[in-house]
Coordinates of C-alpha atoms in Angstrom, one line a residue:
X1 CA -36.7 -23.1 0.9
X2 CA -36.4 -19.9 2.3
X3 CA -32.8 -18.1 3.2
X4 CA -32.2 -18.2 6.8
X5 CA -32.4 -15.1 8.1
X6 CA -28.9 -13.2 9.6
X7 CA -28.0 -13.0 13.1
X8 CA -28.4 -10.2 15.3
X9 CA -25.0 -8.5 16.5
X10 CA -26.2 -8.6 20.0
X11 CA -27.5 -12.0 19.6
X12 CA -23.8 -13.2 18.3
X13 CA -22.0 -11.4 21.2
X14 CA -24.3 -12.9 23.7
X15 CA -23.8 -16.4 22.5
X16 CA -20.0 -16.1 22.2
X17 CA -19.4 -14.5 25.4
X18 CA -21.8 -17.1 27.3
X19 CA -19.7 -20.0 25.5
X20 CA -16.3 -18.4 26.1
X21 CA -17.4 -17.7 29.8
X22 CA -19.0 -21.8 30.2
X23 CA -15.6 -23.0 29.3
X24 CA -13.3 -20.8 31.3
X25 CA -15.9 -21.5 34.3
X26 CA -15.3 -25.2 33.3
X27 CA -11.6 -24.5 33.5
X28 CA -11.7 -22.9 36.4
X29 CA -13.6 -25.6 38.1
X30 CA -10.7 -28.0 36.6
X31 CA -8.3 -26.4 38.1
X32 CA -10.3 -26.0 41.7
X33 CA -10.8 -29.6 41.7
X34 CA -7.1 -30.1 41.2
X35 CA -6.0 -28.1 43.5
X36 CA -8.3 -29.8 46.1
X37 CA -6.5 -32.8 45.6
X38 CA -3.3 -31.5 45.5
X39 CA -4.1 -29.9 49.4
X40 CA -5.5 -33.2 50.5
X41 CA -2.7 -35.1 49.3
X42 CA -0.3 -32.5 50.8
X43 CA -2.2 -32.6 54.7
X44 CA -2.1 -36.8 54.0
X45 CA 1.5 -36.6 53.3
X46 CA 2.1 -34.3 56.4
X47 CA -0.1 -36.4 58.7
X48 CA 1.7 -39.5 57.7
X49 CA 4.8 -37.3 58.8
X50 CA 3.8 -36.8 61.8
X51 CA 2.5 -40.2 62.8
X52 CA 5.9 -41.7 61.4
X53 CA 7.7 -39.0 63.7
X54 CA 6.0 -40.7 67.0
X55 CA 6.9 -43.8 65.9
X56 CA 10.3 -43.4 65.5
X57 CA 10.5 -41.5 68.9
X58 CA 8.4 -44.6 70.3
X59 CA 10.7 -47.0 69.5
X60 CA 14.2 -44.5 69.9
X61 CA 12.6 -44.7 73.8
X62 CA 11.5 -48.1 74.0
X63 CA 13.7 -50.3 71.2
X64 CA 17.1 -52.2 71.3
X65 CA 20.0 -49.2 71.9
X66 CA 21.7 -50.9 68.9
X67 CA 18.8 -49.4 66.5
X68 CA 18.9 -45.7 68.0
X69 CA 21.0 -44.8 65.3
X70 CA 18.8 -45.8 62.3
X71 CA 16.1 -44.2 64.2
X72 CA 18.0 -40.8 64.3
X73 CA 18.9 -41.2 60.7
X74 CA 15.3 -41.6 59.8
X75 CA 13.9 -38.7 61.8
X76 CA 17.0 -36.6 59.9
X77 CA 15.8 -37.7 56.4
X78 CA 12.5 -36.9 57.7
X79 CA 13.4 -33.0 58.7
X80 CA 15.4 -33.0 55.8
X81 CA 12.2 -33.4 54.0
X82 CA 10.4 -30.4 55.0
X83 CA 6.9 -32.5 54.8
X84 CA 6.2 -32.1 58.5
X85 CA 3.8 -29.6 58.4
X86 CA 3.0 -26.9 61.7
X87 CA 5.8 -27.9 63.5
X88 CA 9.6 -28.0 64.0
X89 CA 11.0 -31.0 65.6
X90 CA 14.5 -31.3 67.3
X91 CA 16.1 -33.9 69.5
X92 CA 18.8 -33.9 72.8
X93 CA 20.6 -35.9 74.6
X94 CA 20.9 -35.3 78.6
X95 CA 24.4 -33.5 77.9
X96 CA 22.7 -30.7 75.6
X97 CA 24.3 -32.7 72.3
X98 CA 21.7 -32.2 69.4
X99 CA 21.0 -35.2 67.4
X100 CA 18.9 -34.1 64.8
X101 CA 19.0 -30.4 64.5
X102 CA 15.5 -28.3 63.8
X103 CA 15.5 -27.4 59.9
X104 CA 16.4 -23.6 59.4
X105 CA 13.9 -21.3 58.4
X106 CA 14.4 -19.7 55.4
X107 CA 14.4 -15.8 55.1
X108 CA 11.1 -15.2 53.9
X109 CA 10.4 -12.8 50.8
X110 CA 8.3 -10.3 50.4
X111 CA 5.0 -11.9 50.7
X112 CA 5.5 -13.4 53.3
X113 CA 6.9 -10.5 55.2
X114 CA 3.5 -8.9 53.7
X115 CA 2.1 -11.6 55.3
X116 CA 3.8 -11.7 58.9
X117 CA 3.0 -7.6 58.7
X118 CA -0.5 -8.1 58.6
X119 CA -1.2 -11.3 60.2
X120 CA -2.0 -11.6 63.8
X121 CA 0.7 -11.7 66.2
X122 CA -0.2 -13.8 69.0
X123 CA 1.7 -17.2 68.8
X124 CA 1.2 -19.8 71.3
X125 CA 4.5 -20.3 73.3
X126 CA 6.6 -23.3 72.5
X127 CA 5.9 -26.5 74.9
X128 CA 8.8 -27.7 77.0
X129 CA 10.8 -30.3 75.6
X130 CA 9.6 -34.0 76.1
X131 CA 11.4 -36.2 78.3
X132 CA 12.2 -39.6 76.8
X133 CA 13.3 -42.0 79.5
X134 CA 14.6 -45.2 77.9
X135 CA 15.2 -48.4 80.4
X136 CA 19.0 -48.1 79.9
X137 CA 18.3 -44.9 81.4
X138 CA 19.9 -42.8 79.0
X139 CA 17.7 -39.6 79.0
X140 CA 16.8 -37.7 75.7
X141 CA 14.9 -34.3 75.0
X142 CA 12.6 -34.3 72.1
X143 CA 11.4 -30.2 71.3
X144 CA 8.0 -29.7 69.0
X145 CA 7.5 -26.3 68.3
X146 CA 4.8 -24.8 66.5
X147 CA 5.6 -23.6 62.9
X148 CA 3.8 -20.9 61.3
X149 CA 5.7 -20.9 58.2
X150 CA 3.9 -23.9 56.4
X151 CA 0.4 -22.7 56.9
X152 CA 1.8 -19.2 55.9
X153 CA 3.5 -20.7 52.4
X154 CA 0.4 -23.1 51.8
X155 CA -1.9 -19.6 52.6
X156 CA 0.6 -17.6 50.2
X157 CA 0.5 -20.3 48.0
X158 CA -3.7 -20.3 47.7
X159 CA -3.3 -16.2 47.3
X160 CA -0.8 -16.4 44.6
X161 CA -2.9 -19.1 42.7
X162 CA -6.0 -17.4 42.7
X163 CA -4.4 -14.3 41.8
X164 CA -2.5 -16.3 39.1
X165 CA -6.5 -17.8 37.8
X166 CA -7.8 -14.0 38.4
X167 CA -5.2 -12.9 35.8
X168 CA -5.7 -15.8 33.3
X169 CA -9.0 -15.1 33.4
X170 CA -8.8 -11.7 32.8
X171 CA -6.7 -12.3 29.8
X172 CA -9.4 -14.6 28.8
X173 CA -12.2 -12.3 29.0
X174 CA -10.0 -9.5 26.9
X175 CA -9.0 -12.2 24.2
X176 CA -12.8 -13.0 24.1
X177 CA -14.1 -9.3 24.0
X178 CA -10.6 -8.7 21.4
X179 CA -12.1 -11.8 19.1
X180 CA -15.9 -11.2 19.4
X181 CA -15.4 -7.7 18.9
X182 CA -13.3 -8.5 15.7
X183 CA -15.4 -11.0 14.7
X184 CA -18.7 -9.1 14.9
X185 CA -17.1 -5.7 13.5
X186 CA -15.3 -7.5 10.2
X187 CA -18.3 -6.8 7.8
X188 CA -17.5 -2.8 8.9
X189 CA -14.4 -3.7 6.8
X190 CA -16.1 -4.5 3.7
X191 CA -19.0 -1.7 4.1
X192 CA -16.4 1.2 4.8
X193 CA -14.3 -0.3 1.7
X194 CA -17.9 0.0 -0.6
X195 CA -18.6 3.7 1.0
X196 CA -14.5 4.8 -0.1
X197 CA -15.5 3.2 -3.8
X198 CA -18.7 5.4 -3.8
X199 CA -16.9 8.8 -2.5
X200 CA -14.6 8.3 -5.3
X201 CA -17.7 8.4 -7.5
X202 CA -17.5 4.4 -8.6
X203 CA -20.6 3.1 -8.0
X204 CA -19.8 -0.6 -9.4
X205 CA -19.2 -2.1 -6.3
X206 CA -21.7 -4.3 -4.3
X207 CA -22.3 -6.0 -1.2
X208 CA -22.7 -9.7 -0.7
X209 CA -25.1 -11.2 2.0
X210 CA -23.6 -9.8 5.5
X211 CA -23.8 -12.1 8.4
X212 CA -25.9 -9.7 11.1
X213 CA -29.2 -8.2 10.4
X214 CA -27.4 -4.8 11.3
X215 CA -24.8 -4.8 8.7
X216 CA -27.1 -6.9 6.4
X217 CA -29.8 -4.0 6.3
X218 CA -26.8 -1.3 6.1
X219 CA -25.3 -2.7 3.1
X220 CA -28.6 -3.5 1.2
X221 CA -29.6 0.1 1.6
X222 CA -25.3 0.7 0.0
X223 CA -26.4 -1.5 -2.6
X224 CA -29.3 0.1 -3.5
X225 CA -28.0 4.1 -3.1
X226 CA -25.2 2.8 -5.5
X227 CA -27.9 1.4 -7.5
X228 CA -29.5 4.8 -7.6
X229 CA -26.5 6.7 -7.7
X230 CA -25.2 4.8 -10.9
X231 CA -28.7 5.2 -13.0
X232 CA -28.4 9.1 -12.2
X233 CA -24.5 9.1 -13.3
X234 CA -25.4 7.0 -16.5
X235 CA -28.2 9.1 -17.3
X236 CA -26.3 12.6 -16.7
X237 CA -23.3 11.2 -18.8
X238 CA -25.5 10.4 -21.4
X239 CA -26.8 13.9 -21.0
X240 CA -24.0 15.4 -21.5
X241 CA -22.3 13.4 -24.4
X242 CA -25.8 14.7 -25.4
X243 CA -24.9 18.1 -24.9
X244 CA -21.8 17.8 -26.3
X245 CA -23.2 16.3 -29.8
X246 CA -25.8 19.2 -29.8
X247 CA -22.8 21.5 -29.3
X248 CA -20.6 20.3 -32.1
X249 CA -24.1 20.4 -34.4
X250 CA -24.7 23.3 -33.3
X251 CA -21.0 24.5 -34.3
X252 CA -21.5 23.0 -37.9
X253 CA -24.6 25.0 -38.1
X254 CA -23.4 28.0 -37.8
X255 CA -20.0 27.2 -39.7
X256 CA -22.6 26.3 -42.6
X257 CA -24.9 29.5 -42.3
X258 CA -21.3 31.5 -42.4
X259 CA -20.0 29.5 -45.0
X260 CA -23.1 29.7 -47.2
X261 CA -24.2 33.4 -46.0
X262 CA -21.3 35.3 -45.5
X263 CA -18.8 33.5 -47.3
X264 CA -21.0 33.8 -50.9
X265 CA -21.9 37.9 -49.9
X266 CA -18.5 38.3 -49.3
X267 CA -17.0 36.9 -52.7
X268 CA -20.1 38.6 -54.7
X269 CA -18.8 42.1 -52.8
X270 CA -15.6 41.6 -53.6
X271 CA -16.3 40.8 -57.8
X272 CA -18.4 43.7 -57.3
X273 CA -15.9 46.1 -56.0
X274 CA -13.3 44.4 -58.9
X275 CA -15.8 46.1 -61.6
X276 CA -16.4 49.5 -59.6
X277 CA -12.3 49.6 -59.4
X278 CA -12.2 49.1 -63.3
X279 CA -15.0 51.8 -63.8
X280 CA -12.9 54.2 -61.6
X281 CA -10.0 54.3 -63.3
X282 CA -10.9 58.1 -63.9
X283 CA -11.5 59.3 -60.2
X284 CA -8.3 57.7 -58.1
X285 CA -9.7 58.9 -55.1
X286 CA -13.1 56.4 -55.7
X287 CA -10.7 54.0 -56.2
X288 CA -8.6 54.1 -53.3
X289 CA -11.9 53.8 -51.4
X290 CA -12.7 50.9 -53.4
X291 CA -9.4 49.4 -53.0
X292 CA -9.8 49.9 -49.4
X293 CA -13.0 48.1 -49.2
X294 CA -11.9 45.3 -51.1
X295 CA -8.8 44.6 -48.8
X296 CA -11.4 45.0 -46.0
X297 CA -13.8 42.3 -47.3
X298 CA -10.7 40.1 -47.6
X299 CA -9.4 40.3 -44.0
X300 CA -12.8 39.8 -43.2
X301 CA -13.3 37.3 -45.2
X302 CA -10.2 35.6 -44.0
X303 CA -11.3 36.0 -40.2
X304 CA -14.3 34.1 -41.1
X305 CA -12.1 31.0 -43.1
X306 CA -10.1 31.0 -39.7
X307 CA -13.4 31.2 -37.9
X308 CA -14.9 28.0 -39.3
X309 CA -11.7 26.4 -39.1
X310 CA -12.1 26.9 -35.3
X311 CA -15.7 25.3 -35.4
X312 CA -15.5 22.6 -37.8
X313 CA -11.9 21.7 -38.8
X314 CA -11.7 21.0 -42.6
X315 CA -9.8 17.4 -42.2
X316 CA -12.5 16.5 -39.6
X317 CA -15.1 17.1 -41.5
X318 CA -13.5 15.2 -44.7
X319 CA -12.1 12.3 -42.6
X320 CA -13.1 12.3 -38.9
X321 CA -11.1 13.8 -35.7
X322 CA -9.4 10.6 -35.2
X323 CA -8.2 10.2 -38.8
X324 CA -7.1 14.3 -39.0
X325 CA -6.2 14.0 -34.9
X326 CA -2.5 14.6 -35.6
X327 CA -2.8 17.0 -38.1
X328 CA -5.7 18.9 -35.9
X329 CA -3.3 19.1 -33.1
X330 CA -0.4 20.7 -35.1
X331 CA -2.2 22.9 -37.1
X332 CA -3.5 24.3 -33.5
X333 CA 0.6 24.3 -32.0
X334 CA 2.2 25.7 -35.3
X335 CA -1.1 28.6 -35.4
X336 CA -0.4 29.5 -32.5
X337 CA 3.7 29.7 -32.8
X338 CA 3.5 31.4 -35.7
X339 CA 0.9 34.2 -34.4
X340 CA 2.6 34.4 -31.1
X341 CA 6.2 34.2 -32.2
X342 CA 9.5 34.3 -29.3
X343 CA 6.7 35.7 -27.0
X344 CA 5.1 32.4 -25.9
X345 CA 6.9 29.3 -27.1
X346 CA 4.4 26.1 -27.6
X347 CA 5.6 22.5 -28.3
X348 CA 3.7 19.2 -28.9
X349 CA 4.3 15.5 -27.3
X350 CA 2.1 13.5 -29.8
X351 CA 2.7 9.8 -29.8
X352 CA -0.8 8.3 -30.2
X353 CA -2.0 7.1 -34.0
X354 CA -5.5 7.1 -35.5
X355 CA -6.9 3.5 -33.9
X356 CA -5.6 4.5 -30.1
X357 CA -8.7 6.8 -30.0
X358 CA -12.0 6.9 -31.5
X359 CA -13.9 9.7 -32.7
X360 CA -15.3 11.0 -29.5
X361 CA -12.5 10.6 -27.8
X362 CA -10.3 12.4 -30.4
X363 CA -12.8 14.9 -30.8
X364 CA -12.5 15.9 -26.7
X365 CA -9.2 16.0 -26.8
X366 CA -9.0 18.6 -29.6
X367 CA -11.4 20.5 -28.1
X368 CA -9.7 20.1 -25.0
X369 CA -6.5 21.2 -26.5
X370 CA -7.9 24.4 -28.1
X371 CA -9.7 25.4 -25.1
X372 CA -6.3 24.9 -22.6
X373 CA -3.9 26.6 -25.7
X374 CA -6.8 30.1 -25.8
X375 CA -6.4 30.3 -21.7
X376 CA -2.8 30.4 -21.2
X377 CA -2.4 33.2 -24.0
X378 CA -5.1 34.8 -22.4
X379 CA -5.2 34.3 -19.0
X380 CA -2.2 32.7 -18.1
X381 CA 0.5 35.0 -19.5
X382 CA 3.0 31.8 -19.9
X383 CA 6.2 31.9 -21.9
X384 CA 5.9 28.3 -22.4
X385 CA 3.1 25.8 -22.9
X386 CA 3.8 22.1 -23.6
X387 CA 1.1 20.1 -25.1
X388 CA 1.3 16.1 -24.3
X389 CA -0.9 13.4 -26.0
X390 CA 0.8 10.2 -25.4
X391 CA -0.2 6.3 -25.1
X392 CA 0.5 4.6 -21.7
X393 CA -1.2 0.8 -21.1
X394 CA -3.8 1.1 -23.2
X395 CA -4.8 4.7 -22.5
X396 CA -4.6 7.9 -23.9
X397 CA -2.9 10.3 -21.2
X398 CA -3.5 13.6 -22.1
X399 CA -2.4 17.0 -20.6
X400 CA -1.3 21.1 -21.1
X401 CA 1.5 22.3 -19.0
X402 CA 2.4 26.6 -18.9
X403 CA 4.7 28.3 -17.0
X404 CA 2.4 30.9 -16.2
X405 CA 0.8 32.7 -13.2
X406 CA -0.8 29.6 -12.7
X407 CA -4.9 29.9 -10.7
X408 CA -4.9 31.1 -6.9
X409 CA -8.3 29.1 -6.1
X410 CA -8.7 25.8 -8.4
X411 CA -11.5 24.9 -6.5
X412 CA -13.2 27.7 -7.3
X413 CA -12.6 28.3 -10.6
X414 CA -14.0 24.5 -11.2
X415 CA -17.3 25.7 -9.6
X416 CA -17.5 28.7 -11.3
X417 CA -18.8 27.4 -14.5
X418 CA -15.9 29.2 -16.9
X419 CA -14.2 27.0 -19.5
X420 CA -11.9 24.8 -16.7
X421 CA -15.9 23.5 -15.7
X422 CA -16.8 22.9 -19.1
X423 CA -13.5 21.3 -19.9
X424 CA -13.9 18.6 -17.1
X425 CA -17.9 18.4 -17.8
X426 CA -16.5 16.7 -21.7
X427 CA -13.8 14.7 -19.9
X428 CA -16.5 13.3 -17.5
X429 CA -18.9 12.7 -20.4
X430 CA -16.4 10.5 -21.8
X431 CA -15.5 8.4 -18.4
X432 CA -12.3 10.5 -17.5
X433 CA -11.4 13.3 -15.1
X434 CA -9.5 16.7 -15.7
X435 CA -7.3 17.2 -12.8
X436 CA -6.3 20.6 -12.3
X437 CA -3.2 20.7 -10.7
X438 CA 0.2 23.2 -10.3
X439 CA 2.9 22.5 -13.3
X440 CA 4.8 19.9 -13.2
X441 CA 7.9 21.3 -15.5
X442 CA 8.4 25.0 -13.7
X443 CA 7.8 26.6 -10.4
X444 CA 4.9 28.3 -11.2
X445 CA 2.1 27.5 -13.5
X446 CA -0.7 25.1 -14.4
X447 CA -1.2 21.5 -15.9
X448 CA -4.9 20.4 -16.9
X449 CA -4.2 16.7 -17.4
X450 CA -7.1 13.9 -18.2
X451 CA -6.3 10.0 -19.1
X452 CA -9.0 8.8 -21.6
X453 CA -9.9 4.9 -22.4
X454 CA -8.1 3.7 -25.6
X455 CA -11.5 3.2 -27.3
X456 CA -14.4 5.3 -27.1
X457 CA -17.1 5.8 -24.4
X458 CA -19.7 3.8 -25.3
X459 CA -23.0 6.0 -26.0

């Protein structure tokens, strides 16, 4: 059975915003339908009002006298009420006495002076008061006056309801646009989150099944440029821990041709020049000369024992860089101490041991190390240079701090291709990056720092 196919974005925000709108019509029909019985009850309950008011006046003019004053009590409570709707009732006696006084109109608020402002201004004149002529002849007025003010309040109060649903709905339509929108824009989350993890050069990261074809098609092409991306950046660090084998070969080649070449025509010069200084014993001047070459085939000779030092350590090559590691790194900080002396002062931080690190690993960070120490003595000009190869949760932190002038243009110096880019090209063969930064420890100066895996990088 097949997968079914994602959704379009479009097609999702359609659909939701046609549900969302079907239920706030359905709502909003609700509410109408309410509101129509809420009117019709309100016109029945003024037009039973209005019938009882007769009724009372009927029998106020035609009942027993005894009764008047019930009726005047009801047609009170019935002002008192305020459900008589478009009129205003009041009743007299034929000495000007009221006996049920007209309700007052309240001020009215702003609407309703809004209203009054704007709304027509012809109002028929009040009728003249109606005579009631009872048999007893006692005479009383009765006064109906047409009221505005209901139909005003029941208009006011339609405006201010559908203003009230106009502004529900509104807020409706932005929560629905608010939650589509975030609905159909959360898988931007998750692709912007896989595009920060591939800027930062980690390519493990892929994306699951999105839920629109859009975002669907966006991250399967992600997925497969990581894909890509991750091949090339396996196969260029396998280049270059390539390179970097080749090198060190390379380095041991040339420590053996010197060893074997120079180091043997050296020591044959020298017993050579031991006879010739025996046989001169009669001509001092030949043997000064001789004397002088011989002292001149040692220093030589010496440069060249420090000179394979510097290309394949002795301890290395007997026990392996992670074995002679501490010994590597001391013989490099007390060398260059005692050729230096009080001019530049170097001190070490070691607190790794020989199964924190394996071979490769050991052997970047020596190399590392020498290459840092050579450019502050010759570039940097620092007094002091602090050398730090420490453990820290299950890594190998390693850095070189100076005090010297310290480099105006990193950047540029990383892309120039001297021995800062070939210094981060072995930390990046070895799944770690040399950061390049301003010292930590003075106010001028630089620190090369890289933090390498506690075992090695596998090949």
């Amino acid at each position: 059975m097949s997968a079914r196919a994602p959704m379009t974005m479009s097609r999702f925000i359609v659909r939701r915003i046609l549900a969302i709108s079907a239920v706030i019509l359905l709502g909003g029909v609700v509410l109408a339908v309410w509101r129509a019985q809420f009117d019709v009850a309100r016109e029945e309950r003024g037009a039973a009002d209005e019938v009882r008011l007769f009724e009372v006046l009927y029998a106020i003019e035609n009942g027993p006298a005894d009764e008047i004053d019930g009726h005047l009590a009801d047609l009170r409570a019935l002002n008192a009420s305020r459900t008589l709707r478009h009129i205003r009732f009041s009743l007299i006696d034929g000495n000007g006495s009221v006996l049920v006084a007209a309700n007052e109109t309240e001020p009215p608020d702003f609407l309703q002076r809004m209203f009054a402002k704007f709304a027509p201004g012809d109002v028929a004149a009040a009728a003249p008061p109606w005579l009631l002529q009872r048999d007893d002849g006692r005479k009383l007025y009765a006064s109906l006056a047409l009221d505005p003010a209901s139909e005003q309040q029941e208009s006011l109060d339609n405006l201010e309801g559908m203003l009230f649903v106009l502004a529900g709905y509104a807020l409706l339509i932005l929560l629905a646009i608010y939650f589509t929108s975030t609905r159909a824009l959360a898988p931007m989350r998750s692709l912007l989150d896989a595009i920060d993890r591939y800027r930062r050069n980690d390519f493990s990261a892929r994306l699951p099944t999105l839920p629109f074809a859009e975002t669907d098609a966006i991250g399967g092409a992600l997925n497969h440029m990581a894909g890509a991306l991750s091949d090339a950046q396996e196969q260029r660090r396998e280049l270059s821990l390539k390179l970097v084998s080749s090198q060190e070969d390379e380095r041991m080649r040339i420590a053996r041709e010197l060893h074997d070449q120079f180091g043997q025509s050296l020591t044959a010069m020298r017993a050579d020049l031991s006879w010739l200084i025996r046989r001169a014993e009669d001509s001092p001047q030949t043997k000064d000369v001789l004397h002088g070459m011989s002292q001149q085939c040692e220093t030589l000779q010496l440069g060249i024992r420090d000179l394979l030092n510097r290309l394949r350590p002795v301890d290395a090559h007997a026990s392996g860089f992670a074995a002679a590691l501490k010994k590597l790194i001391d013989d490099l900080v007390h060398g260059w101490n005692d050729r230096l002396g009080e001019s530049t002062r170097f001190s070490l931080d070691y607190t790794i041991d020989e199964h924190d690190v394996g071979d490769d690993v050991a052997l970047a960070v020596y190399r590392l190390t020498q290459e840092a120490l050579t450019n502050a003595v010759r570039h940097a000009h620092a007094s002091n240079v602090v050398v730090r190869i420490v453990r820290d949760d299950g890594a190998v932190d390693w850095s070189v701090e100076d005090d010297g002038v310290g480099i105006a243009d990193i950047g540029s110096s990383l892309a120039a291709g001297n021995g800062i880019a070939g210094m981060r090209e072995r930390a990046w063969a070895l799944g770690s990056d040399l950061h390049v930064t301003p010292a930590h420890l003075w106010p001028t100066g630089l620190r090369l720092a890289a933090r390498f895996p506690r075992l090695p990088f596998p090949n």
